[in-house]
Structures are given as structure tokens and as C-alpha cells.
Amino acid sequence: MSDRVKYILDEEKIPTHWYNIEADLKEKTPPPVDPSTGKPMDISKLECIFSKGAIEQETTHERYVEIPKPVRDIMRNWRPSPLFRARRLEKVLDTPARIYFKYEGVSPSGSHKTNSAVAQAFENKRQGTKKVTTETGAGQWGSALSQACSIFGIECKVYMVRCSYDQKPYRKAMMELFGGTVIPSPSPYTEAGRAVLAEDPNCRGSLGIAISEAIEEVLKGKDTKYCLGSVLNHVLLHQTVIGEEAIKQFELADDYPDIVIGACGGGSNFAGMAFPFLGEKLRGGKDVEILGVEPAACPSLTKGKYAYDFGDVAKMTPLMKMYTLGSFFIPPAVHAGGLRYHGMAPQISNVARQGLMSARTVQQLDVFRDAVIFARAEGITPAPESSHAISAAMDEARKCKESGESRAILFNLSGHGHMDMAAYIEYFAGSLKNYDYPEEEIAMALSGLPSL
Amino acid sequence: MSDRVKYILDEEKIPTHWYNIEADLKEKTPPPVDPSTGKPMDISKLECIFSKGAIEQETTHERYVEIPKPVRDIMRNWRPSPLFRARRLEKVLDTPARIYFKYEGVSPSGSHKTNSAVAQAFENKRQGTKKVTTETGAGQWGSALSQACSIFGIECKVYMVRCSYDQKPYRKAMMELFGGTVIPSPSPYTEAGRAVLAEDPNCRGSLGIAISEAIEEVLKGKDTKYCLGSVLNHVLLHQTVIGEEAIKQFELADDYPDIVIGACGGGSNFAGMAFPFLGEKLRGGKDVEILGVEPAACPSLTKGKYAYDFGDVAKMTPLMKMYTLGSFFIPPAVHAGGLRYHGMAPQISNVARQGLMSARTVQQLDVFRDAVIFARAEGITPAPESSHAISAAMDEARKCKESGESRAILFNLSGHGHMDMAAYIEYFAGSLKNYDYPEEEIAMALSGLPSL
């Protein structure tokens, strides 16, 4: 086994194809359903919202989908991302575990989000889209799409969840630096926003609300399309470059993970890392445990209901079969805006449903405690979202210390936390808290699930 | 010539030796002088302030100084740093120039500063130092030293220039995340700080003041040493890993720079990139132009006097022969805290004096304009300090467009600007301004130069 601390690949090693888990699943992911008919959606109806390329990628069952050459060319600026062996963290934890992490914070947005942003912006450019709208929670997706659109000369408008907008002024500035326009959501500029504000003028917002606003603007606009930063099949597909690279890097390391860990919000960074490994296993490759980690405050995979639900609060999306907390559940304002989504990606939900992965929740204070330990050991300041994966990986490494077992633990460090220092300031000031499972609010939101 | 956008090296290619320009200079850099005698300093006197290792490295005339193995081991987490070919920026500028930049923002502190921080922390650990103190302007050096000390279990206390402390709360948070303690300077905790505050309770601070405070604490403390983030020979030496790597990377690119550009504050990132190339030239290698860039608000190289002066405001340091604006000159509060220093490193001053490099100033608004163009093209958010080099490099590329010449332009992108978004917010709000050369203040400060 190698004694390196990082495994890097030349830009020629950027994967030429995305990996599609659908090809290897025995039970296919249930299709989206048209809420007006209760029947599987006529996908072409979505062409008024999404680019044609996105819709093709959304529905294909091909195992490998070619990454367009211009997208690969752009990704050369930060891909392949490094795979690190966390040797100093292992020492600090005094664990026999071998801890690896893939670091997506090297991208323009400082997170994995740029992988999909470039792919989506490219498909829009190809068909002549002049403007795109989107939602953003933590601001990573909004930064990524702003920058990708800037490369292709497309206008980009971002509805940013109000609580993140207030917590993270630097993210807004970064989106503007990259040429995007940022609107706090709920906003007075859309019907969906106005309806929410009428009920609660101080609403802290949710991804579900921001999605409604962004889609509404598309439906009213011209040459305007919508881009989503997670949840959908094509977004998960775009992120599989992460796991595909990691597989090559583990060959360099002459090692293989026993467990692959990712933080789960909508699910794209998790799936991007985990699905290629799961695919190898499903095709008869090495056994590997897959673990999704979510905040206790927004536990869709662990506490949600597997049901058809809307992706947004204003019920503008098709119905998707997923683990959901109810589309009008507004999660507590934890400092992990990227994980504050009521549902889990349909493909991940389907994989979880079939027992091909497990999931657990972590509490905010444990996440920050472990983020600090990690930062001091490895010299990387992690995003709070990514720190959910760090914390679970460290727990696995602590178990190894107890058992004496030397497992290879891989997690996805989906982004840096340079724009999240306000959260660290609050943590050090002792003003962050844990959140109990918001049982009543979730029960109420679930009671409103559409009946099919 | 290669068509890549980045040139990466495996961690085995981290330089084994630092390069010392002193060995190749015909006219040696004048030694520091003891202000009490007016004669060359007995360097051993400085052992109460600096680590022994630092003092050895400060005074050696050996061409190559071995990098201790533990320092190289730690640097594996971010070194070798990537060399980029800025192909999208070239397109945006429509220039025949070939623009390259070395990106030091991948380090734990997000800047080149970590290169020296680890080396200095190691030498202190080796001799049993329990605590180090330092100054920081922009906060990059303070972040770097905090993290390096955290690795070696050394306590770290940082005096942060007040105007940066107020501008950049996230930098303070990052230092604390890495385990450092941060004090705004001037502070009421030292005689030097109290003296300044007595004259001006609202003093915006300067690196010269912060240095005085940090040294004062060392002189009063036990097992406590001082670390400086720039200016001195050993700090410049530590940064030469940048240029040494770049030389190897240009071999991969099958190219060689016609001009090497760096931003100059104290001078360490500039020297770290430029000296290895200058050394090759001095030893009969290829011709290369060397250009230092400084803010119009603090123009030591272009407007300063070449004279013996103190490194700090309280006259606690030895006298150093350098281009200086006078040690009690307090530069305007430009958003480039790392460049707000009254003097230029003695070695750089000596190199400039001999006509081996040129220098120019750039204005704040031009710097931010070019930083935005760069960020949109290359997807990297640059630090304001580094953006001085960007702006000069873009000017050189614009000249190539006019002349039709295809020059190879290399600049050092010394750090990311993720902690500087407040400056971008002000720039977009139109509230940043240019600063005229502060003629009167400088004349007054220069009139106080020590007579020798």
C-alpha cells in the first residue's frame, strides 16, 4: 500500500462518461407522476422548464452517458479533484482505520455543485437559452451556476433561501462576482413568494419555496429555463465523475473502501460518490457499505415516508416517489443550508428502499466539534454540510479504535467552509444548538401528502 | 507546446531544497545593523526573538538549503501547487500572450503563507518553544501560523492589524478554528500598543505596530518566540518552493516565461516565485523579466528611499537596508492588508537596486476590475493582494494584443479571496476608491529615518 497523502490524476483522466445507477438496479426508480392525472408523466411536458439535454439525461437507462467534450474541457480547471488519505486525522484519532476523502472544494464554487452546473449550462447554451433561474440553499449551487453561466454568456438569476441569505452575505457576493443576480426567497416578485409572505412575513424560507419561485419565473419568461442543483436523476448523474475518479485513485493507492460515506440533502454529492462504487458491487465487484448522513433536524431518509410528493412548496413540480417529510415542511435553520430539503432524490430513495444503503442522522454540535478536529488535523476548513460526512466517518474510525479493526473509510468532502465562517463563529461563541426531531411539524406536513 | 490548462506534479516532486538568491548575487545584501552601535548586528543577539533554525537560514550564503523532511511531509497536503495556463482569460482578453499562473490558494491558509509557517513552526518545535507570537495584516499569515502551530502543538498568538480585523471577521474566525488567539492591534496589552493608542485611540493599525506588539510579548515571555511572515531572508527562502516547482512545471508545458510577476508587500510571495527564475538567469540561463507590483497607496519599491530603517514602529527590530517609506508611515486602509507595509524585503530591495527587476504601482479600482474579469474567466476568486499581480499580468497581455507579440506571462496567484468578499461587496457597491500617492505623510515618515 502506498504511503502518500494524496492521489492526483492528470486532466486526461477526467472521466469521459457519467455512470447511471439505473442500469444496474433490479427494481427501477419509479417515474415521476403528473399530479393532474395521477399517471406517469409525459416527460416532453417538462421541456418548457428544463433543457432538452437535461430531460434526455433524466430518463435514460444507459449505463454510461458520454460527457460532452466542452464540459470535460471546462472541468479541467479543477478536475480530477484530489483524493486524500487523512493521515494526520488518523493519528489524532489514534485509529487503525484508513481514512480517505475526496475533496470537491477545489472547484470554482468551492463545492461539487460546479460539476452539474457546467453540464446544465452547456445544455442550455446548446439550445439557445438566454437566461436560467434556480434556487440555492447554502449558496454553493447558486455560485456554481452563476460561474458556469458566465462562461457560456447566459444570464443567471438565483432565488436564495432567506435564512442562508442572511447567514451568508459572502455567498451572495460570490454569486455576484461570478455575474449572477441574487434574490432572497420568499420574495415579493412571484405569486409563490407572495403567498408565503402573506402567511408569514418573516418566513425563513426553504428550498421548496425557492424552487417554486424559480420555476414560476421560467413559466412566465422567454428563452428562460430552470436548473435544479440536486434531487433529479440527471443531477446525480453529473456528480458521478466524483466516484468514477475515486475508483481510479484507489487503484493508485492500492486499496479499496470498506465503507463510502456522504452527506445527504437532496442527495447529489452523496450519489456522485457512492453510486459508482455501488454499481461495481451490483455488477459483482467488491463488497462495500454505503452510508448516507443527514441532519437530525431534517431527517428525510431516516424518518420520512416513502411516497409520491411534490418537489416544491407551491406544487409546481411533478410528483416524485421519494422519502419525504412533506413538501411544506420548513426545516429548522441549521447551519447546513444545503441539507435543508424535505425530500431525498428518487434514485437514492429507491436504493435505500431496496436495502442497498443505510442512513443515519447526526446532531449539529457533534458535526461542528468534529469539523474543528478535522480542520486542525488536515488543514482544510470544511463546509457544515460536508462536515456531516466527516462526523460520521470519524465515528466509524472511532469504532475501529475500539474494535482494533483497520477498515478503509471513504467520505466525500463536498466543499470548503470559507463562506460559512459565521457558523463557526457562532459555534465557538456557544450559540449553536442541537435540534430534536421536529416530530409535530413533520407529521403535519406529511398529513398533506397528495393521495394517489 | 502542450494544450493543457494545468500542470500538476506528484507529491514526490516537492522540492527537497530551498533556493537562496544570495549565492548568486554579485553585490550581497547589506547585513542588519544594531541601532545601538550603528554596526553590523551580532546575529546571536536575535536568539531571544527567533528560533535558531530561522537565524541560520537568515544568514546562510549557501545556494541550496535542505528542507527538513518533516516540513516536506506536511507540505504534501497542498504541494506541489498547480500551475495553470489561463486559457479562458486569454480568450476574454483576445490576446496572443500565453498567460500562466501558479496558484497558492490551495494551502490550508488559502495562501503561500503556509509554506513559511510550517518551516518556522517546525524550527520552534525542534528547540522546545511553547508559544509563538506574530503579526498579521490580511490575516493570511496569522491563519497559516495558527494552523502550522496546531500541527506541532505550539500555542499561537496573533496581533492583527485593526483595519483588517474590522474588515475581515472571517479571517479571525479561521485563525480561531485553527487554534490561534487573535488580538486587534494596536492593543492595550503592550507598551507599544498603549503608546499608539494614547496618540490616536482610533488608530487603524499597521504591520509595523503589530510587529512591535508581538516582539514585546516575546521579550517578556518564557519559551516564547516570534515569527515574521515576510521581509526577512529566511521567509523569502521558504517561499522559493513556489518558483522551484514552477520551473519543473514549465518543463512539462514545454515553455518558459518571458516575464515573471508578483505582488509586493513585504515581498515573500514575489521573491518565492521570482528568485528561482532570476537565479537561473544569473547563472547563465534564459533571459526573463522580473516585475514587482505594489499598491499606489503604499509604494515602497517605486517611491521609497533605499536606506537603513526599522522594521517596526516601536524601533524594536534591527535596522535593515531597504526601500522604505519610513517605519512610522501608516498606509491608507486599502483592501489589501497584506501589502500595507512600509518597507520592502532587504533582498528584494538589493535586487531592485542592482537593476535586476522592475516595479510598478497599480490603483485599487483597476485591481478590482481585473480581479472580476479574472474570476469570471478562470473560476477562481482571487485575494485583493494577489489581484495586484493579476492586474499587471493582464496589462502585459493587453500590450501583447496591441503589439501582436506572443509573450509567456507568469504571475503568482498567491491566495484566494474567500475571506475578502467584503471588499468585493464594497467594490460592487461603488464605495471603494483609488488612493493618490500619500506624499506628505511619506515625506514626514522619511524625515524620521535613523541617521547612520
Short mmCIF file of C-alpha atoms in Angstrom, two decimals, chain B residues 112-403:
data_model
loop_
_atom_site.label_atom_id
_atom_site.label_comp_id
_atom_site.label_asym_id
_atom_site.label_seq_id
_atom_site.Cartn_x
_atom_site.Cartn_y
_atom_site.Cartn_z
CA HIS B 112 1.53 31.00 0.10
CA LYS B 113 2.00 31.93 3.76
CA THR B 114 1.67 28.32 4.91
CA ASN B 115 4.96 27.46 3.19
CA SER B 116 6.91 29.55 5.69
CA ALA B 117 4.59 28.97 8.63
CA VAL B 118 5.25 25.24 8.67
CA ALA B 119 9.01 25.76 8.34
CA GLN B 120 9.06 28.27 11.20
CA ALA B 121 6.79 26.26 13.46
CA PHE B 122 8.99 23.20 12.88
CA GLU B 123 12.19 25.02 13.89
CA ASN B 124 10.46 26.23 17.03
CA LYS B 125 9.17 22.78 17.88
CA ARG B 126 12.68 21.41 17.43
CA GLN B 127 14.06 23.69 20.13
CA GLY B 128 11.15 23.32 22.55
CA THR B 129 9.31 26.62 22.04
CA LYS B 130 5.94 26.51 23.79
CA LYS B 131 4.37 29.63 22.31
CA VAL B 132 4.90 31.90 19.33
CA THR B 133 3.62 35.39 18.65
CA THR B 134 3.24 37.14 15.34
CA GLU B 135 1.58 39.97 13.46
CA THR B 136 -0.88 39.65 10.60
CA GLY B 137 -2.27 42.14 8.09
CA ALA B 138 -4.77 40.49 5.82
CA GLY B 139 -4.93 37.52 8.16
CA GLN B 140 -3.37 35.04 5.77
CA TRP B 141 -0.13 34.80 7.72
CA GLY B 142 -1.97 34.54 11.03
CA SER B 143 -4.13 31.73 9.65
CA ALA B 144 -1.08 29.96 8.29
CA LEU B 145 0.90 30.15 11.52
CA SER B 146 -2.11 29.15 13.64
CA GLN B 147 -2.59 26.01 11.60
CA ALA B 148 1.13 25.15 11.49
CA CYS B 149 1.38 25.59 15.26
CA SER B 150 -1.68 23.42 15.74
CA ILE B 151 0.12 20.58 13.95
CA PHE B 152 3.12 20.86 16.27
CA GLY B 153 1.18 21.59 19.48
CA ILE B 154 2.57 25.12 19.90
CA GLU B 155 0.41 27.97 21.25
CA CYS B 156 -0.03 30.80 18.73
CA LYS B 157 -0.96 34.41 19.43
CA VAL B 158 -1.63 36.78 16.56
CA TYR B 159 -1.68 40.59 16.65
CA MET B 160 -3.96 41.52 13.77
CA VAL B 161 -3.85 44.99 12.24
CA ARG B 162 -7.02 46.74 13.40
CA CYS B 163 -8.33 47.77 9.97
CA SER B 164 -8.07 44.17 8.72
CA TYR B 165 -9.54 42.88 11.99
CA ASP B 166 -12.60 45.04 11.32
CA GLN B 167 -12.75 44.33 7.57
CA LYS B 168 -12.31 40.57 7.87
CA PRO B 169 -14.11 38.86 10.75
CA TYR B 170 -13.97 35.55 8.86
CA ARG B 171 -10.17 35.58 8.93
CA LYS B 172 -10.25 35.94 12.69
CA ALA B 173 -12.68 33.01 12.84
CA MET B 174 -10.38 30.93 10.66
CA MET B 175 -7.42 31.60 12.96
CA GLU B 176 -9.52 30.54 15.93
CA LEU B 177 -10.71 27.47 14.05
CA PHE B 178 -7.05 26.56 13.62
CA GLY B 179 -6.43 27.11 17.33
CA GLY B 180 -4.83 30.59 17.31
CA THR B 181 -5.64 33.55 19.58
CA VAL B 182 -6.30 36.86 17.84
CA ILE B 183 -5.78 40.36 19.30
CA PRO B 184 -6.58 43.54 17.35
CA SER B 185 -3.55 45.83 17.10
CA PRO B 186 -2.84 48.42 18.44
CA SER B 187 -3.94 46.76 21.67
CA PRO B 188 -3.95 47.92 25.30
CA TYR B 189 -1.92 44.83 26.31
CA THR B 190 1.55 46.06 25.30
CA GLU B 191 3.54 49.22 25.87
CA ALA B 192 3.92 49.66 22.13
CA GLY B 193 0.17 49.36 21.61
CA ARG B 194 -0.69 51.67 24.51
CA ALA B 195 1.71 54.33 23.20
CA VAL B 196 0.00 54.33 19.81
CA LEU B 197 -3.49 54.33 21.31
CA ALA B 198 -2.57 57.26 23.54
CA GLU B 199 -1.85 59.32 20.44
CA ASP B 200 -4.78 58.03 18.40
CA PRO B 201 -7.42 55.86 20.11
CA ASN B 202 -8.95 55.10 16.70
CA CYS B 203 -5.68 54.15 15.03
CA ARG B 204 -6.34 51.76 12.10
CA GLY B 205 -3.08 49.99 12.80
CA SER B 206 -0.17 48.89 10.66
CA LEU B 207 2.05 45.87 10.30
CA GLY B 208 4.83 47.94 11.89
CA ILE B 209 2.78 48.43 15.05
CA ALA B 210 1.64 44.81 15.22
CA ILE B 211 5.23 43.61 14.89
CA SER B 212 6.24 45.79 17.85
CA GLU B 213 3.48 44.31 19.99
CA ALA B 214 4.33 40.74 19.07
CA ILE B 215 8.06 41.21 19.76
CA GLU B 216 7.37 42.94 23.07
CA GLU B 217 5.39 39.92 24.24
CA VAL B 218 8.26 37.62 23.30
CA LEU B 219 10.82 39.67 25.21
CA LYS B 220 8.62 39.44 28.32
CA GLY B 221 7.64 35.81 27.89
CA LYS B 222 9.20 32.42 28.59
CA ASP B 223 9.76 29.70 25.95
CA THR B 224 8.17 32.18 23.60
CA LYS B 225 9.50 33.12 20.17
CA TYR B 226 8.46 35.48 17.44
CA CYS B 227 7.68 34.54 13.83
CA LEU B 228 7.57 37.01 10.95
CA GLY B 229 5.50 36.33 7.82
CA SER B 230 7.58 38.19 5.26
CA VAL B 231 10.51 40.60 4.69
CA LEU B 232 13.36 38.55 6.20
CA ASN B 233 15.73 36.38 4.17
CA HIS B 234 14.61 33.12 5.73
CA VAL B 235 10.95 33.81 4.95
CA LEU B 236 11.77 34.57 1.33
CA LEU B 237 13.87 31.41 1.28
CA HIS B 238 10.92 29.29 2.46
CA GLN B 239 8.76 30.64 -0.35
CA THR B 240 11.15 29.58 -3.11
CA VAL B 241 9.39 26.22 -3.28
CA ILE B 242 6.91 28.14 -5.44
CA GLY B 243 9.39 29.10 -8.13
CA GLU B 244 11.30 25.83 -7.93
CA GLU B 245 8.10 23.93 -8.66
CA ALA B 246 7.13 26.37 -11.40
CA ILE B 247 10.42 25.73 -13.21
CA LYS B 248 9.64 22.00 -13.29
CA GLN B 249 6.08 22.70 -14.42
CA PHE B 250 7.27 24.86 -17.30
CA GLU B 251 9.29 21.87 -18.47
CA LEU B 252 6.03 19.90 -18.60
CA ALA B 253 4.47 22.77 -20.54
CA ASP B 254 7.50 22.87 -22.86
CA ASP B 255 7.55 26.64 -22.39
CA TYR B 256 9.40 29.30 -20.37
CA PRO B 257 8.20 32.65 -19.04
CA ASP B 258 9.30 35.89 -20.68
CA ILE B 259 8.15 37.81 -17.62
CA VAL B 260 7.52 36.79 -14.01
CA ILE B 261 5.14 38.97 -11.97
CA GLY B 262 4.33 39.09 -8.28
CA ALA B 263 2.54 41.40 -5.87
CA CYS B 264 4.89 43.03 -3.35
CA GLY B 265 4.00 43.78 0.26
CA GLY B 266 6.87 42.60 2.41
CA GLY B 267 7.86 40.65 -0.67
CA SER B 268 7.79 36.97 0.21
CA ASN B 269 5.33 35.66 -2.38
CA PHE B 270 7.02 37.74 -5.05
CA ALA B 271 10.50 36.54 -4.15
CA GLY B 272 9.32 32.95 -3.74
CA MET B 273 8.20 32.91 -7.35
CA ALA B 274 10.74 35.25 -8.93
CA PHE B 275 14.07 34.41 -7.28
CA PRO B 276 14.42 30.86 -8.63
CA PHE B 277 13.87 32.20 -12.18
CA LEU B 278 16.20 35.14 -11.55
CA GLY B 279 18.79 32.72 -10.18
CA GLU B 280 18.66 30.66 -13.39
CA LYS B 281 19.20 33.84 -15.38
CA LEU B 282 22.10 34.98 -13.16
CA ARG B 283 23.74 31.61 -13.64
CA GLY B 284 23.58 32.00 -17.42
CA GLY B 285 20.12 30.61 -18.04
CA LYS B 286 17.33 32.07 -20.13
CA ASP B 287 16.61 35.76 -20.03
CA VAL B 288 13.49 36.68 -18.07
CA GLU B 289 11.98 39.98 -17.00
CA ILE B 290 11.05 40.29 -13.31
CA LEU B 291 8.26 42.67 -12.26
CA GLY B 292 7.07 43.57 -8.76
CA VAL B 293 3.65 45.18 -8.33
CA GLU B 294 2.60 47.30 -5.37
CA PRO B 295 -0.44 49.40 -4.44
CA ALA B 296 -0.25 53.08 -5.30
CA ALA B 297 -1.19 53.70 -1.66
CA CYS B 298 1.96 52.02 -0.31
CA PRO B 299 4.70 52.30 -2.95
CA SER B 300 7.89 51.34 -1.13
CA LEU B 301 9.79 49.97 -4.16
CA THR B 302 8.72 52.71 -6.55
CA LYS B 303 8.72 55.75 -4.25
CA GLY B 304 10.63 54.69 -1.15
CA LYS B 305 14.15 55.59 -0.12
CA TYR B 306 16.91 52.96 -0.07
CA ALA B 307 18.14 53.36 3.48
CA TYR B 308 18.59 51.63 6.81
CA ASP B 309 15.29 51.67 8.68
CA PHE B 310 13.43 49.84 11.41
CA GLY B 311 11.06 47.01 10.55
CA ASP B 312 8.51 48.18 13.10
CA VAL B 313 7.06 51.33 14.54
CA ALA B 314 8.45 50.96 18.08
CA LYS B 315 12.02 50.55 16.81
CA MET B 316 12.46 47.13 18.37
CA THR B 317 13.93 45.42 15.30
CA PRO B 318 17.47 45.73 13.96
CA LEU B 319 17.93 48.26 11.17
CA MET B 320 17.57 46.80 7.71
CA LYS B 321 18.77 48.29 4.42
CA MET B 322 15.67 48.50 2.29
CA TYR B 323 13.39 50.64 0.18
CA THR B 324 11.25 52.23 2.87
CA LEU B 325 8.51 54.78 3.29
CA GLY B 326 9.53 55.32 6.89
CA SER B 327 8.72 52.93 9.72
CA PHE B 328 6.01 55.12 11.18
CA PHE B 329 4.16 55.61 7.91
CA ILE B 330 0.66 54.19 8.28
CA PRO B 331 -0.66 53.29 4.81
CA PRO B 332 -4.24 54.12 3.76
CA ALA B 333 -6.70 51.33 4.54
CA VAL B 334 -6.72 49.77 1.08
CA HIS B 335 -8.39 46.38 0.82
CA ALA B 336 -5.07 44.60 0.50
CA GLY B 337 -3.90 44.36 4.10
CA GLY B 338 -1.03 42.10 3.16
CA LEU B 339 0.55 44.88 1.10
CA ARG B 340 0.31 47.60 3.74
CA TYR B 341 3.94 47.53 4.87
CA HIS B 342 6.30 50.48 4.91
CA GLY B 343 9.38 48.61 3.71
CA MET B 344 10.47 46.06 1.13
CA ALA B 345 12.44 42.91 1.94
CA PRO B 346 16.20 43.73 2.03
CA GLN B 347 16.98 41.03 -0.57
CA ILE B 348 14.34 42.36 -2.97
CA SER B 349 15.48 45.91 -2.32
CA ASN B 350 19.03 44.83 -3.13
CA VAL B 351 17.89 43.08 -6.31
CA ALA B 352 15.90 46.15 -7.37
CA ARG B 353 18.83 48.44 -6.53
CA GLN B 354 21.03 46.42 -8.90
CA GLY B 355 18.51 46.76 -11.73
CA LEU B 356 17.72 43.04 -11.78
CA MET B 357 13.97 43.72 -11.62
CA SER B 358 11.50 46.50 -12.23
CA ALA B 359 8.46 47.63 -10.25
CA ARG B 360 5.23 49.46 -10.83
CA THR B 361 2.16 50.53 -8.87
CA VAL B 362 -1.49 49.77 -9.60
CA GLN B 363 -4.61 51.51 -8.38
CA GLN B 364 -7.25 49.83 -6.24
CA LEU B 365 -10.14 50.22 -8.69
CA ASP B 366 -8.13 48.78 -11.58
CA VAL B 367 -7.12 45.88 -9.37
CA PHE B 368 -10.74 45.00 -8.53
CA ARG B 369 -11.92 45.49 -12.13
CA ASP B 370 -9.32 42.97 -13.31
CA ALA B 371 -9.98 40.61 -10.39
CA VAL B 372 -13.62 40.36 -11.50
CA ILE B 373 -12.67 39.65 -15.12
CA PHE B 374 -10.21 37.03 -13.94
CA ALA B 375 -12.70 35.38 -11.57
CA ARG B 376 -15.38 35.05 -14.25
CA ALA B 377 -12.91 33.66 -16.78
CA GLU B 378 -10.91 31.28 -14.61
CA GLY B 379 -13.41 30.46 -11.85
CA ILE B 380 -11.04 31.42 -9.03
CA THR B 381 -11.91 34.21 -6.59
CA PRO B 382 -8.59 35.97 -6.03
CA ALA B 383 -7.34 37.76 -2.92
CA PRO B 384 -7.03 41.53 -3.37
CA GLU B 385 -3.28 41.29 -2.72
CA SER B 386 -2.82 38.68 -5.44
CA SER B 387 -5.05 40.70 -7.74
CA HIS B 388 -2.31 43.31 -7.97
CA ALA B 389 -0.27 40.71 -9.83
CA ILE B 390 -3.30 39.70 -11.91
CA SER B 391 -3.90 43.28 -12.99
CA ALA B 392 -0.28 43.81 -14.06
CA ALA B 393 -0.26 40.48 -15.90
CA MET B 394 -3.46 41.44 -17.72
CA ASP B 395 -1.88 44.77 -18.68
CA GLU B 396 1.07 42.89 -20.14
CA ALA B 397 -1.34 40.65 -22.05
CA ARG B 398 -3.20 43.72 -23.35
CA LYS B 399 0.11 45.12 -24.59
CA CYS B 400 0.66 41.85 -26.45
CA LYS B 401 -2.71 42.30 -28.12
CA GLU B 402 -1.60 45.72 -29.34
CA SER B 403 1.82 44.58 -30.47
#
